[in-house]
Each structure stands twice: as C-alpha cells, then as structure tokens.
C-alpha cells in the first residue's frame, strides 16, 4: 500500500530532476527531456508496421505507451519509449513523463503501485505543486493553460493540491523552497 512518503518521494524526484537540468519554464518539454537529457529513443506507434502496431494495441496495458530497456555487454543500458502518437498531445506528454519515471527509478517490471506513482510523477514533473502555489494556479483551466496538462489530469492535480492545502496549508516544504528559489532567479533574469 502506498503512503504519503511514496508520493513525497515522487515530488522530490521531479523537483530534483527539474533543478538538476535547469528546467524552470513551463510547460516543460518532455520530448526534449527524453531525447536530449536522458538519451531515450522515442518511437511513435505510427512508425511501426501495421502488424506490429496491431499487436501492441491488442494489449490494453500498452495502448498508451511503454518502455523497453536494453542491456548492453559493456554493462550500460539504453531505453526506448514507444508511444501512441494518435493520442492527443496532452496524452502523449503525460505518457512520456510517466515512462520517464520508470527510467529514472530503474524499473523494468511494473506493479500496480509503480504505475500509480508513475502517473503521479508525470503530473509532478509537468506541474510542480510549489509552482502552482507560487503562481496561484488553483483552477483546472489555469492548470491546463499553464502546464499543458490534459483537462482530466488537471482535474486530479487541482484536487490533490486542494487536499494538500487543506491538510498542511500552503507553506512550501524545504525541497520545494529550494526549487522555487532557482525558479524565481531564472524567471526574473
């Protein structure tokens, strides 16, 4: 069973990643993150043969996308994210960010919990709650516009933000304050 610590770890992982790579502008470009930062091959379903695409789409768990990890003889690994490019751009972005979590956490086999946390991480990477608090992004529409999250993802994320504020207030956690200091510096230059 997942705990609040699991979700906090996802928030920290997302903010640490954004800080480490100087990503202080939104919406973040998850395609750039995957290809240029993590050196992942992104493969669109439309680039696959009809038979391969049909084979993938016949499995509901692969409908949106998935990651293949390749292990090389020199001990290194490489990753390929396959994603359904017939989905809208919001869904594509969400899927890529979801798969980035699996890569960052070294996951090759997924559990129900790791999938829930990957969905959470996708939102945390694309729309950090501390940035939402700082910029008073408190509606679904603002979340969609500012972060390019889908309406559905924004609905869940705004509810999560409201729950957080109801439970612990709108003060930032230490790890969020660190990110916000960099964020403000970057955005006031």
XYZ file of C-alpha atoms in Angstrom:
189
model
C 0.000 0.000 0.000
C 1.292 3.420 -0.932
C 2.000 6.011 1.748
C 2.358 9.773 1.748
C 6.130 9.199 1.794
C 5.892 7.461 -1.586
C 4.137 10.473 -3.088
C 6.558 12.900 -1.419
C 9.426 10.940 -2.935
C 7.866 11.424 -6.393
C 7.506 15.170 -5.755
C 11.166 15.371 -4.661
C 12.344 13.252 -7.594
C 10.549 15.521 -10.046
C 11.853 18.739 -8.470
C 15.406 17.401 -8.158
C 15.345 16.418 -11.818
C 13.967 19.798 -12.901
C 16.599 21.595 -10.784
C 19.495 19.415 -11.939
C 18.742 20.176 -15.579
C 17.770 23.832 -15.137
C 14.147 23.327 -16.138
C 12.367 26.368 -14.724
C 9.998 27.219 -17.585
C 6.578 25.690 -18.164
C 5.241 23.798 -19.903
C 8.293 21.550 -19.755
C 9.233 19.827 -22.983
C 9.045 16.153 -22.066
C 10.136 15.160 -25.575
C 13.339 17.167 -25.077
C 13.838 15.636 -21.625
C 13.528 12.138 -23.033
C 15.685 12.550 -26.128
C 18.270 15.170 -25.192
C 18.705 14.732 -21.440
C 18.032 11.031 -20.945
C 19.083 9.969 -24.481
C 15.996 7.832 -24.920
C 14.802 6.785 -28.346
C 11.186 7.885 -28.812
C 9.291 5.642 -31.168
C 5.860 6.610 -32.435
C 3.366 3.827 -32.944
C 2.671 5.271 -36.406
C 6.265 4.469 -37.415
C 5.709 0.755 -36.776
C 4.369 -1.731 -39.266
C 0.620 -2.262 -39.241
C 1.034 -5.779 -37.837
C 3.379 -4.637 -35.031
C 1.056 -1.732 -34.180
C -1.958 -4.079 -34.110
C -0.065 -6.494 -31.888
C 0.786 -3.712 -29.415
C -2.701 -2.205 -29.421
C -4.247 -5.608 -28.765
C -2.784 -5.403 -25.248
C -4.703 -2.806 -23.196
C -1.708 -2.180 -20.914
C 0.326 -0.999 -23.937
C -2.330 1.175 -25.553
C -0.778 4.488 -24.444
C 2.901 3.575 -24.417
C 5.670 1.561 -22.817
C 9.420 1.437 -22.294
C 11.920 -1.182 -23.379
C 15.249 -1.285 -21.536
C 18.170 -2.739 -23.446
C 21.155 -4.125 -21.558
C 24.466 -3.906 -23.412
C 27.506 -6.143 -22.981
C 29.538 -3.250 -21.555
C 27.104 -3.021 -18.626
C 25.298 0.100 -19.796
C 21.629 0.363 -20.621
C 19.571 2.122 -23.233
C 15.881 2.899 -23.322
C 13.212 3.133 -25.973
C 9.862 4.690 -25.232
C 7.139 3.589 -27.604
C 4.101 5.870 -27.511
C 0.758 6.182 -29.187
C 1.056 9.293 -31.333
C -2.571 9.018 -32.419
C -3.478 10.192 -28.898
C -3.840 13.922 -28.317
C -0.691 15.864 -27.426
C -1.666 16.055 -23.753
C -1.878 12.259 -23.564
C 1.427 11.886 -25.415
C 3.155 14.278 -22.995
C 1.628 12.504 -19.997
C 2.750 9.111 -21.294
C 6.313 10.266 -21.968
C 6.584 11.771 -18.446
C 5.074 8.588 -16.979
C 7.695 6.479 -18.748
C 10.472 8.859 -17.627
C 9.623 7.914 -14.030
C 10.119 4.243 -14.817
C 13.507 5.033 -16.362
C 14.665 7.277 -13.501
C 13.663 4.637 -10.955
C 15.287 1.796 -12.915
C 12.012 -0.063 -13.234
C 11.685 -2.752 -15.871
C 8.745 -4.638 -14.396
C 5.752 -2.745 -13.136
C 3.389 -3.229 -10.251
C 0.060 -1.534 -9.690
C 1.806 0.761 -7.183
C 4.631 1.674 -9.579
C 2.025 2.559 -12.218
C 0.100 4.771 -9.786
C 3.340 6.513 -8.805
C 4.343 6.945 -12.462
C 1.036 8.723 -13.121
C 1.651 10.883 -10.059
C 5.221 11.622 -11.146
C 4.007 12.624 -14.607
C 1.876 15.350 -13.053
C 4.578 16.357 -10.546
C 7.173 16.737 -13.316
C 4.894 18.737 -15.577
C 3.131 20.821 -12.902
C 5.014 21.064 -9.594
C 2.667 21.949 -6.758
C 5.088 24.574 -5.440
C 4.904 26.430 -8.779
C 1.118 26.171 -8.651
C 1.099 27.669 -5.149
C 3.558 30.423 -6.101
C 1.598 31.393 -9.223
C -1.845 30.907 -7.652
C -2.784 28.255 -10.202
C -5.870 26.958 -8.465
C -8.291 26.087 -11.253
C -8.402 23.311 -13.803
C -8.366 25.796 -16.665
C -5.268 27.574 -15.349
C -3.529 24.218 -14.888
C -4.321 23.185 -18.471
C -3.167 26.524 -19.873
C -0.015 26.977 -17.797
C 1.315 23.409 -17.817
C -0.295 21.791 -20.871
C -1.768 19.024 -18.751
C -4.964 17.473 -20.029
C -8.262 18.526 -18.519
C -8.547 15.110 -16.854
C -5.025 15.195 -15.363
C -5.542 18.814 -14.290
C -8.782 17.865 -12.535
C -6.987 15.248 -10.432
C -3.986 17.513 -9.834
C -6.033 20.508 -8.686
C -7.900 18.214 -6.292
C -4.571 16.894 -4.973
C -3.366 20.480 -4.470
C -6.563 21.399 -2.619
C -6.212 18.326 -0.388
C -2.645 19.236 0.390
C -3.564 22.839 1.276
C -6.480 21.618 3.406
C -4.236 19.167 5.305
C -0.935 21.032 5.660
C -1.541 24.548 4.378
C 0.132 26.362 1.513
C 3.578 26.717 3.071
C 6.268 25.126 0.936
C 8.293 22.135 2.059
C 12.077 22.643 2.228
C 12.714 20.756 -1.010
C 10.079 22.902 -2.731
C 11.603 26.121 -1.401
C 14.937 25.141 -2.925
C 13.337 24.670 -6.334
C 11.337 27.904 -6.052
C 14.495 29.908 -5.269
C 16.011 28.693 -8.547
C 12.704 29.149 -10.354
C 12.369 32.787 -9.239
C 16.005 33.555 -10.069
C 15.631 32.047 -13.537
C 12.355 33.800 -14.269
C 13.469 37.276 -13.100
C 16.672 37.485 -15.109
